[in-house]
CSV table of C-alpha atoms in Angstrom, one decimal:
chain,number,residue,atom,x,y,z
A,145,UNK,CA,89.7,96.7,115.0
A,146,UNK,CA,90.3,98.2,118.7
A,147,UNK,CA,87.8,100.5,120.6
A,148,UNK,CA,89.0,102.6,123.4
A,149,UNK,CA,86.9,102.2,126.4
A,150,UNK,CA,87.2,105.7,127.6
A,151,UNK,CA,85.7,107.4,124.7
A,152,UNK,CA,84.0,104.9,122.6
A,153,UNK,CA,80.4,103.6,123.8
A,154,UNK,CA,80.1,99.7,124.2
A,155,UNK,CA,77.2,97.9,124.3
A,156,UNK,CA,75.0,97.4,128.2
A,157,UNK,CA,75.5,94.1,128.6
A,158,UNK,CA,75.1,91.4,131.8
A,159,UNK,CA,77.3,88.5,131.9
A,160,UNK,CA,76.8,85.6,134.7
A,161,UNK,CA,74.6,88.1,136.7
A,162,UNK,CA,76.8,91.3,137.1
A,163,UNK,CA,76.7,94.3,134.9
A,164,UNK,CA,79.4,94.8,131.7
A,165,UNK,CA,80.5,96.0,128.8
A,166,UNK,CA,80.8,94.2,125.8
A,167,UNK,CA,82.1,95.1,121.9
A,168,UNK,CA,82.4,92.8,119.4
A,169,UNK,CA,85.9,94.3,118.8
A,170,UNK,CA,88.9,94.5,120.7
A,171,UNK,CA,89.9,96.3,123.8
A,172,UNK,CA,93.6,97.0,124.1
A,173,UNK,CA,94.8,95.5,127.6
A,174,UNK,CA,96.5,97.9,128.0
A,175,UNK,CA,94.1,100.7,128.8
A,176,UNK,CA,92.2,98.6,131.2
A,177,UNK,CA,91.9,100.6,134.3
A,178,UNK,CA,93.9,98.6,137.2
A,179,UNK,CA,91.2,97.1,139.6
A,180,UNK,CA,88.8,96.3,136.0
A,181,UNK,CA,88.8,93.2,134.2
A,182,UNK,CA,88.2,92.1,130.4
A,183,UNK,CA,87.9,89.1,128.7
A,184,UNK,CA,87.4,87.7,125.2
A,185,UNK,CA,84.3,85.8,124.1
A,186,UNK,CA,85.3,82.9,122.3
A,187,UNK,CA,82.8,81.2,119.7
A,188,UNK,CA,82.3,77.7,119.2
A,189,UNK,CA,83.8,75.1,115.6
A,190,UNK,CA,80.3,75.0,114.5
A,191,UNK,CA,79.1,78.7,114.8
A,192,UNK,CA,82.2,81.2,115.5
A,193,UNK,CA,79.7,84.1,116.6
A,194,UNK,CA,78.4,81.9,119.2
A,195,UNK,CA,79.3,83.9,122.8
A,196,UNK,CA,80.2,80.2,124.3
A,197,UNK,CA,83.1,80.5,126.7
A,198,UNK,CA,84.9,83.4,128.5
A,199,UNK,CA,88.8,83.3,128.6
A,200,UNK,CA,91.5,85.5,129.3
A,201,UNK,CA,92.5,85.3,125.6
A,202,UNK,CA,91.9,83.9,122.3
A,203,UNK,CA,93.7,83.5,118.7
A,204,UNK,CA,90.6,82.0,117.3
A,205,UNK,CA,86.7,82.2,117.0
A,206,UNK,CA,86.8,85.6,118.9
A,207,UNK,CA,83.1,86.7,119.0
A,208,UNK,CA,83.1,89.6,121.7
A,209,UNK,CA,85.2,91.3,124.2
A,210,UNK,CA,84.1,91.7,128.3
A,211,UNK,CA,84.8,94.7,130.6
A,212,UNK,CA,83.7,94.4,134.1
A,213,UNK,CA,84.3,95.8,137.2
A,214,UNK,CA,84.3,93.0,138.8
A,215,UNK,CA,86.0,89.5,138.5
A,216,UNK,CA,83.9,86.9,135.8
A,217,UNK,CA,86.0,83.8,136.6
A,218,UNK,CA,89.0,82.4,138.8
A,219,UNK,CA,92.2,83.4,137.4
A,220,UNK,CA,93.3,79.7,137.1
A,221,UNK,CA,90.3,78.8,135.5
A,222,UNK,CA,91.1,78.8,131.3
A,223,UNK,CA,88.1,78.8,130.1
A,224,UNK,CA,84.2,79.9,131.8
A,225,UNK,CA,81.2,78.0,129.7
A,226,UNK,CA,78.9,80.9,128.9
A,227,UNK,CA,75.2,78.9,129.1
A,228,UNK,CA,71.5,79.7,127.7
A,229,UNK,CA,70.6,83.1,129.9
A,230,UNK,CA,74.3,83.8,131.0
A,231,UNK,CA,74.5,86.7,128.5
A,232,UNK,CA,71.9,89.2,127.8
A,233,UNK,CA,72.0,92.5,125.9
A,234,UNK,CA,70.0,95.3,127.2
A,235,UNK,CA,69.9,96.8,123.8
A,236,UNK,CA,71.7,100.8,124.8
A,237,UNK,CA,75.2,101.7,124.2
A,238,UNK,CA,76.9,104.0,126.7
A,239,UNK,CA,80.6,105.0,127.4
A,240,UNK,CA,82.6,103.8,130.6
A,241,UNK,CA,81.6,107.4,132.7
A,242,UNK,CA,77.6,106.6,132.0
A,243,UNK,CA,77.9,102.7,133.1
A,244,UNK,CA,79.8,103.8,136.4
A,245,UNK,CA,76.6,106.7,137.1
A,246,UNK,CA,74.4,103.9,136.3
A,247,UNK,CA,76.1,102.0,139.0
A,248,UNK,CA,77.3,104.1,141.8
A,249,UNK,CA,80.8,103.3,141.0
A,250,UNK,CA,84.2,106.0,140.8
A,251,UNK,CA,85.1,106.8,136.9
A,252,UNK,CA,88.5,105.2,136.7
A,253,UNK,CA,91.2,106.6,135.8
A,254,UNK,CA,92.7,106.4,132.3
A,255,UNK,CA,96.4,104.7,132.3
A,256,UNK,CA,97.5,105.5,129.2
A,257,UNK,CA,99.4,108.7,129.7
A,258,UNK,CA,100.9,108.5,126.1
A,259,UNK,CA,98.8,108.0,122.8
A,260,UNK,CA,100.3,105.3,120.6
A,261,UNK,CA,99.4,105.0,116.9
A,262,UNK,CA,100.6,102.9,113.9
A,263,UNK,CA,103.3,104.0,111.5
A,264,UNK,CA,102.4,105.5,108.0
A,265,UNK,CA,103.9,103.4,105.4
A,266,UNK,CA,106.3,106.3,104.5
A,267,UNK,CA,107.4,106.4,108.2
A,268,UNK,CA,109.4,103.3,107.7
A,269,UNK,CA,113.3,104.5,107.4
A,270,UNK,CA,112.6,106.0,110.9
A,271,UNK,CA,112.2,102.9,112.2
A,272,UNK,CA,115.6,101.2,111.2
A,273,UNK,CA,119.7,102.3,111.6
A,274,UNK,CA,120.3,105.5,110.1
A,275,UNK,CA,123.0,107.3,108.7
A,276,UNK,CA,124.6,109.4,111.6
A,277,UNK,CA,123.9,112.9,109.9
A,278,UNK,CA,120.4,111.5,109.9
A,279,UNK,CA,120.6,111.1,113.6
A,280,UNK,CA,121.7,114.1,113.8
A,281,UNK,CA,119.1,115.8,111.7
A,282,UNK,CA,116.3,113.8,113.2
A,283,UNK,CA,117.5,114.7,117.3
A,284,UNK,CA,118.0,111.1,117.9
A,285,UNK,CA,119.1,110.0,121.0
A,286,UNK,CA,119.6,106.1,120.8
A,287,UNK,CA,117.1,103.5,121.0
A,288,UNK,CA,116.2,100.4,123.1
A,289,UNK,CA,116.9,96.9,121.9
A,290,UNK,CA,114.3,94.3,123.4
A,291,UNK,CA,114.0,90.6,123.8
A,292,UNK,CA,111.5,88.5,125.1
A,293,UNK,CA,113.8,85.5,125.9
A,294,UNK,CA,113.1,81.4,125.0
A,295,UNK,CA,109.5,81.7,127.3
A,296,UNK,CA,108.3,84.8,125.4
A,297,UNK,CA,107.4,85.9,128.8
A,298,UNK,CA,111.2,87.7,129.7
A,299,UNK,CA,112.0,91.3,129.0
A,300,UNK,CA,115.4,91.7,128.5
A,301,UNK,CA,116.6,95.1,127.0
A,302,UNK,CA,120.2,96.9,125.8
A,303,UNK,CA,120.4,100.5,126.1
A,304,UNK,CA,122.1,101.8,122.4
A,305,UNK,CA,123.2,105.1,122.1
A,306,UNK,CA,123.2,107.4,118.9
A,307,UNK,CA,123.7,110.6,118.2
A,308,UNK,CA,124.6,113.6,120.9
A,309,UNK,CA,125.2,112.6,124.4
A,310,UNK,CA,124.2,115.5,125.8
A,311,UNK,CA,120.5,114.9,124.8
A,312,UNK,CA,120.4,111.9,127.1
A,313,UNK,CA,119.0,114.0,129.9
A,314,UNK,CA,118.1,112.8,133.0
A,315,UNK,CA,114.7,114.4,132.1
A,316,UNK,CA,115.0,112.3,129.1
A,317,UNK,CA,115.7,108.4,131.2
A,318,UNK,CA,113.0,109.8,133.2
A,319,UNK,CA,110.0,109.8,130.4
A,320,UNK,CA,111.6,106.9,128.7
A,321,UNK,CA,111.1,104.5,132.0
A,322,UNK,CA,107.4,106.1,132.2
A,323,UNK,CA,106.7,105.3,128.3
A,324,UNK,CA,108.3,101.4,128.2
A,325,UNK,CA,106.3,101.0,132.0
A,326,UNK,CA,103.2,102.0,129.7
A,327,UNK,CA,104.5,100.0,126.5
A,328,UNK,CA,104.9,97.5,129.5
A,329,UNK,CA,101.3,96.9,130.4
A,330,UNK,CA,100.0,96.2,126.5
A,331,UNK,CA,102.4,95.3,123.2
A,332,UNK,CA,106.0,94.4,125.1
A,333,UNK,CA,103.8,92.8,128.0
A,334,UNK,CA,105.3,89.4,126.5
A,335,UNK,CA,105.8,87.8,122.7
A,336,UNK,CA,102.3,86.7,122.4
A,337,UNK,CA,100.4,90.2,123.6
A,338,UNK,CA,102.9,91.9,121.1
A,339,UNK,CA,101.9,89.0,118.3
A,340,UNK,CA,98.3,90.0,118.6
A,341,UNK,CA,98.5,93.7,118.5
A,342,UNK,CA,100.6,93.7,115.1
A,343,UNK,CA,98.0,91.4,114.0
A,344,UNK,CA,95.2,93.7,114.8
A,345,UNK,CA,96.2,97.2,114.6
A,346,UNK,CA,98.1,97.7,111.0
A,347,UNK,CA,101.5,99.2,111.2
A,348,UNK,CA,103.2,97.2,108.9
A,349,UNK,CA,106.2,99.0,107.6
A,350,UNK,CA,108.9,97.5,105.0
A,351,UNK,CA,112.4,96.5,105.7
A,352,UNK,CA,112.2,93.3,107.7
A,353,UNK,CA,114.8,91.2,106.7
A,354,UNK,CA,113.0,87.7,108.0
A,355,UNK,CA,109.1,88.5,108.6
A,356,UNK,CA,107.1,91.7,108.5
A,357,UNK,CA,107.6,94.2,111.0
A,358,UNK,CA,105.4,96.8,112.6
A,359,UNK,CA,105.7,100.1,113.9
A,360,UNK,CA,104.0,102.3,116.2
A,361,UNK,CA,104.9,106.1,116.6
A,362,UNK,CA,104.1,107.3,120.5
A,363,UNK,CA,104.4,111.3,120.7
A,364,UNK,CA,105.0,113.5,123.9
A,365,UNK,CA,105.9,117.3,124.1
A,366,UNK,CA,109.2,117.1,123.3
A,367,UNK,CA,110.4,113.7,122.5
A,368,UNK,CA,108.8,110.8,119.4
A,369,UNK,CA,109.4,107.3,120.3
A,370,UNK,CA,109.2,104.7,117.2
A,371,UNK,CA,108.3,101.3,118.1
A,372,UNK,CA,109.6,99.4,115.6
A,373,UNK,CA,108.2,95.1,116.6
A,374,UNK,CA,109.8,92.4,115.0
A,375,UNK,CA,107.6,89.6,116.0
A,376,UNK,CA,109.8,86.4,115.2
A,377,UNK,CA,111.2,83.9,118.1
A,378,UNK,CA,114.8,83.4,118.0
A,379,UNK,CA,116.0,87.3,117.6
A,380,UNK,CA,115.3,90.4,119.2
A,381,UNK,CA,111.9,91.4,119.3
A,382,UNK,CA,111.6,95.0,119.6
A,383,UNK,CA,113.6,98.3,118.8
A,384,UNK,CA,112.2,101.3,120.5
A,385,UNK,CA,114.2,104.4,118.7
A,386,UNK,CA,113.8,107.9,120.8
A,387,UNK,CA,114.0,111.5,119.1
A,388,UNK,CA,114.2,114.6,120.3
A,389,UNK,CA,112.1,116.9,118.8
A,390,UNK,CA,113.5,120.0,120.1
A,391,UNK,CA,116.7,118.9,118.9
A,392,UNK,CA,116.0,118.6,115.3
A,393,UNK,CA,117.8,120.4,112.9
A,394,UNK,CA,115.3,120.9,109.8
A,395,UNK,CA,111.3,120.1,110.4
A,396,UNK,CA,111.5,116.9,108.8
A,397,UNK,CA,110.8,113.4,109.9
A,398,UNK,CA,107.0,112.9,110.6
A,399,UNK,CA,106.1,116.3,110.5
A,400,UNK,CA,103.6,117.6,107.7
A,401,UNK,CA,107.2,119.0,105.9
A,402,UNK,CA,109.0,115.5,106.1
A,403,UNK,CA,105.8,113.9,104.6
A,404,UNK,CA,105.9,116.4,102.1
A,405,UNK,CA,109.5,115.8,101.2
A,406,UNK,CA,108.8,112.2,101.0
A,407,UNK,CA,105.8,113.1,98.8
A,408,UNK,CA,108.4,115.1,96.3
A,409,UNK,CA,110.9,112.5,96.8
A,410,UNK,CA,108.8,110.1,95.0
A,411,UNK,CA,108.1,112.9,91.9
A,412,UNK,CA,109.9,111.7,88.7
A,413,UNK,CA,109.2,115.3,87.6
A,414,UNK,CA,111.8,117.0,90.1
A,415,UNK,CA,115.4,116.6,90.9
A,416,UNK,CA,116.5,114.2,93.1
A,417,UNK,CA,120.0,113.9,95.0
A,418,UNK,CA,121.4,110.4,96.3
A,419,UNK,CA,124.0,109.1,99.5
A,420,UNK,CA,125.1,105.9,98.4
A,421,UNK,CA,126.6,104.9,102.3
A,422,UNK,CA,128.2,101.5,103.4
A,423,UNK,CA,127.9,100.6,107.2
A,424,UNK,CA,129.9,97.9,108.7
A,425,UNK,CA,129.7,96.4,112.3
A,426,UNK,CA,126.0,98.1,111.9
A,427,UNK,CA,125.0,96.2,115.2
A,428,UNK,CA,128.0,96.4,117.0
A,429,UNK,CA,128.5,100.2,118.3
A,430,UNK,CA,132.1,100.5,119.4
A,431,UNK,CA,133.1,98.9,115.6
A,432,UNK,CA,130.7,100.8,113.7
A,433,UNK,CA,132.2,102.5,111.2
A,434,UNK,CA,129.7,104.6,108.5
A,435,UNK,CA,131.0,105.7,104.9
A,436,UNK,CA,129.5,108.1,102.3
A,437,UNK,CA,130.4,107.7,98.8
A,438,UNK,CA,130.1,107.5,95.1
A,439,UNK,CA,127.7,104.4,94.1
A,440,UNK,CA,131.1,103.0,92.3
A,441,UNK,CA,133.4,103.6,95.2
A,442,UNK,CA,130.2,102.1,97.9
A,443,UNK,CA,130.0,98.9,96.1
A,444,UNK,CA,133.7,97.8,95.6
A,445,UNK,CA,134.5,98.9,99.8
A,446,UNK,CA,131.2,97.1,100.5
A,447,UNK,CA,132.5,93.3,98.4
A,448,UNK,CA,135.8,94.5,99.7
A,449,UNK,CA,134.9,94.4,103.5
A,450,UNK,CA,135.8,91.6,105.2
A,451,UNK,CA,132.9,91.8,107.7
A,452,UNK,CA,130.1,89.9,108.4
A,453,UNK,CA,127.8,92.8,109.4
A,454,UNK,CA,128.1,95.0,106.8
A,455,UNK,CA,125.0,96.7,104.3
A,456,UNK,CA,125.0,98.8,101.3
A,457,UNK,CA,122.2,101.6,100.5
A,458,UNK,CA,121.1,104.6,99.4
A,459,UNK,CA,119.5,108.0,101.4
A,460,UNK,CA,117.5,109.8,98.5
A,461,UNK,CA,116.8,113.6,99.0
A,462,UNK,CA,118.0,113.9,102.8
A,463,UNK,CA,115.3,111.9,103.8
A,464,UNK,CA,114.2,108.7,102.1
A,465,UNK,CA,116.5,105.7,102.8
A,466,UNK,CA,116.7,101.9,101.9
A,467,UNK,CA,119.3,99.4,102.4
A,468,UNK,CA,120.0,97.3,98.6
A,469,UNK,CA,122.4,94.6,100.1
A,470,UNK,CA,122.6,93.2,103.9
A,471,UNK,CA,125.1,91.0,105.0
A,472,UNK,CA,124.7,89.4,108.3
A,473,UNK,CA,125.2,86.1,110.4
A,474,UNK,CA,126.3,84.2,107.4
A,475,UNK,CA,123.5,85.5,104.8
A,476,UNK,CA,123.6,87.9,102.5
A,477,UNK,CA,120.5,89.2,100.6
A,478,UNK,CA,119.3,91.9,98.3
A,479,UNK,CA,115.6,93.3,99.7
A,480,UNK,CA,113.2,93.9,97.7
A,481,UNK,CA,111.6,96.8,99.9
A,482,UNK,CA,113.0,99.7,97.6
A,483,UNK,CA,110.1,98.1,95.1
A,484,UNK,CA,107.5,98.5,98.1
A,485,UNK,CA,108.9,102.8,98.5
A,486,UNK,CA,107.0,105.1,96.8
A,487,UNK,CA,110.4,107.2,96.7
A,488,UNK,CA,112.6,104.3,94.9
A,489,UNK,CA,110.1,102.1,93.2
A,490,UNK,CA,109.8,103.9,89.9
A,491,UNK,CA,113.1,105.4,90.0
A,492,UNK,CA,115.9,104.7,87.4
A,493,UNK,CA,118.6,105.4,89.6
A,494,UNK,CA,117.8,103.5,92.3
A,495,UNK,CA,116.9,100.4,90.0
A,496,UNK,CA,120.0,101.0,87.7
A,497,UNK,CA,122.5,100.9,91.2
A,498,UNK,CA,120.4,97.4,92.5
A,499,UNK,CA,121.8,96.2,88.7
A,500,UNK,CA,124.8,97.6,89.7
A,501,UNK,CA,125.7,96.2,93.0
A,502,UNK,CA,123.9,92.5,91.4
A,503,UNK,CA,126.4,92.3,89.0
A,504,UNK,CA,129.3,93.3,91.2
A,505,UNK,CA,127.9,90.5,93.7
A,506,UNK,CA,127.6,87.8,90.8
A,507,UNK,CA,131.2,88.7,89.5
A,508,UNK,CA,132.6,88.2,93.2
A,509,UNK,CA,130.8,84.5,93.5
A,510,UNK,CA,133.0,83.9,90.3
A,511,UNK,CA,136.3,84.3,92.8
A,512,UNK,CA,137.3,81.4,94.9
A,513,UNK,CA,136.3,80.4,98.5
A,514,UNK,CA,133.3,83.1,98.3
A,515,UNK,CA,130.2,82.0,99.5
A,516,UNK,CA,127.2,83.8,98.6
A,517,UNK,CA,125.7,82.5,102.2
A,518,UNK,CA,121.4,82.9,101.0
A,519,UNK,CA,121.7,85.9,98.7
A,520,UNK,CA,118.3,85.5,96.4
């Protein structure tokens, strides 16, 4: 669990002499004012709750977290030893604006301009490539592909259009460098401080083809960024998708009326239409090609295609959509996360066309010089 400091009261602390804030929760690093400091309490083999040393950072044994106005140890130092009288509670709570009257000292600002929440479980499709009448639906105007490099401490990033190019504004680049500088400071900071936000603050959608992902919606007048985190070395980290909510053709999406479509997409009671679509070249934009079409007519093109980046799936009442088959650098699978939707997992369609496209994929192994390539 995180706290935020400039609403939530913490517990009046002193640590080695000078006055704190301490929680036996998180802070998020990111909304540490600049000129503040916070550490983690770490705990000790034999007693974990033990307030024993004072790092930057820890995985393990995390028994408290430290703001302070001032610094608590040398940066280069890893690790402070917290000893017998270093740490005293004076038993009050109070927010960040009471500890800086108590103190004489200016209420910092806060520098989180933009609010950033996790992802509803039915939020997932948003997070992924959609079909381009999706895009165009949804006012999407591209999204950001990230990369943290070999070090996990690089930021490398790729620029992919989608939809309309006339809703890449310059007003639009202009947020969009003010939200990733924020995005900059906490979870895409580097691999490891985006590791330990997905492992503390929920967001777990479906759909990751190799480990689970996370997603984090972050909401401003007229534009939605979804943060969708893949956090696995070796491929690209982060996918920051951008909508224009002005833009958007029908309320849907994460409004109240998109959830409530979702909601009626997963009724067995009312009637349901399906877009079976096949995309080839999916990550390679000037190849991309999309196709909409029968289930029958989607699943021969798809074992037709001779492409190595290709996917087969189904958008279920305009809004709720889940790839059945992937194809891609050499593997080819069949996801289960159309069991894990509440729109597809008790739906006979949906489980009929994954019987469907298996037995078309079985009969095709039967052919010579196909390789299946890790379908399971």
């Amino acid at each position: 669990m995180a706290v935020n400091i400039f609403k939530d009261e913490l517990q009046h602390a002193r640590l080695f002499g000078k006055p704190v804030l301490t929680t036996n929760w998180l802070i998020p690093r990111e909304t540490v004012p600049d000129g503040w400091f916070c550490y983690d309490m770490r705990g000790t083999e034999r007693d974990p709750a033990a307030h024993a040393e004072l790092v930057d950072y820890t995985s393990y044994d995390h028994s408290g977290t430290v703001l302070s106005p001032k610094p608590l140890k040398r940066p280069a130092t890893k690790a402070r030893w917290i000893g017998k009288g270093d740490y005293f509670l004076h038993g009050e709570t109070m927010d960040l604006e009471a500890f800086c009257e108590e103190y004489g000292l200016e209420v910092p600002d806060n520098p989180i301009k933009f609010e950033m929440r996790p992802a509803a479980p039915e939020e997932a499709a948003l997070f992924y490539a959609l079909p381009p009448e999706q895009d165009e639906e949804l006012g999407t105007i591209g999204h950001v592909r990230i990369d943290f490099g070999r070090n996990g401490g690089e930021f490398w990033h790729t620029w992919w259009p989608r939809g309309p190019e006339g809703l890449n504004t310059p007003e639009f680049k202009e947020e969009l460098d003010q939200v990733v500088e924020q995005l900059r400071r906490g979870v895409l900071k580097d691999f490891s401080a985006m590791l330990r936000l997905c492992h503390i603050s929920g967001g777990e959608i479906s759909g990751g083809s190799c480990c689970q992902n996370y997603g984090f919606v972050l909401e401003t007048e007229r534009y939605r960024y979804c943060l969708r985190c893949n956090p696995v070395r070796g491929d690209y980290q982060a996918y920051l998708g951008c909508f224009d909510k002005q833009a958007q053709k029908q309320e849907m999406g994460l409004t109240e009326k998109g959830r409530q479509t979702l909601r009626d997409a997963a009724d067995p009671s009312k009637p349901h239409s399906y877009s079976w679509y096949v995309i080839e070249h999916i990550n390679t934009p000037e190849l991309r090609v999309d196709h909409d079409l029968p289930l029958e007519e989607a699943i021969h093109l798809y074992t037709e295609l001779d492409c190595g980046d290709k996917r087969l799936g189904v958008t279920k009442d305009g809004i709720a959509t889940v790839d059945l088959v992937i194809s891609k650098d050499g593997r080819e699978w069949m996801p289960e996360d159309w069991r894990k939707l509440d729109s597809f997992k008790d739906d006979p369609v949906a489980a009929g066309a994954v019987e469907q496209i298996r037995q078309a994929l079985e009969e095709q192994t039967q052919g010579p010089g196909f390789t299946m390539g890790g379908m399971n």
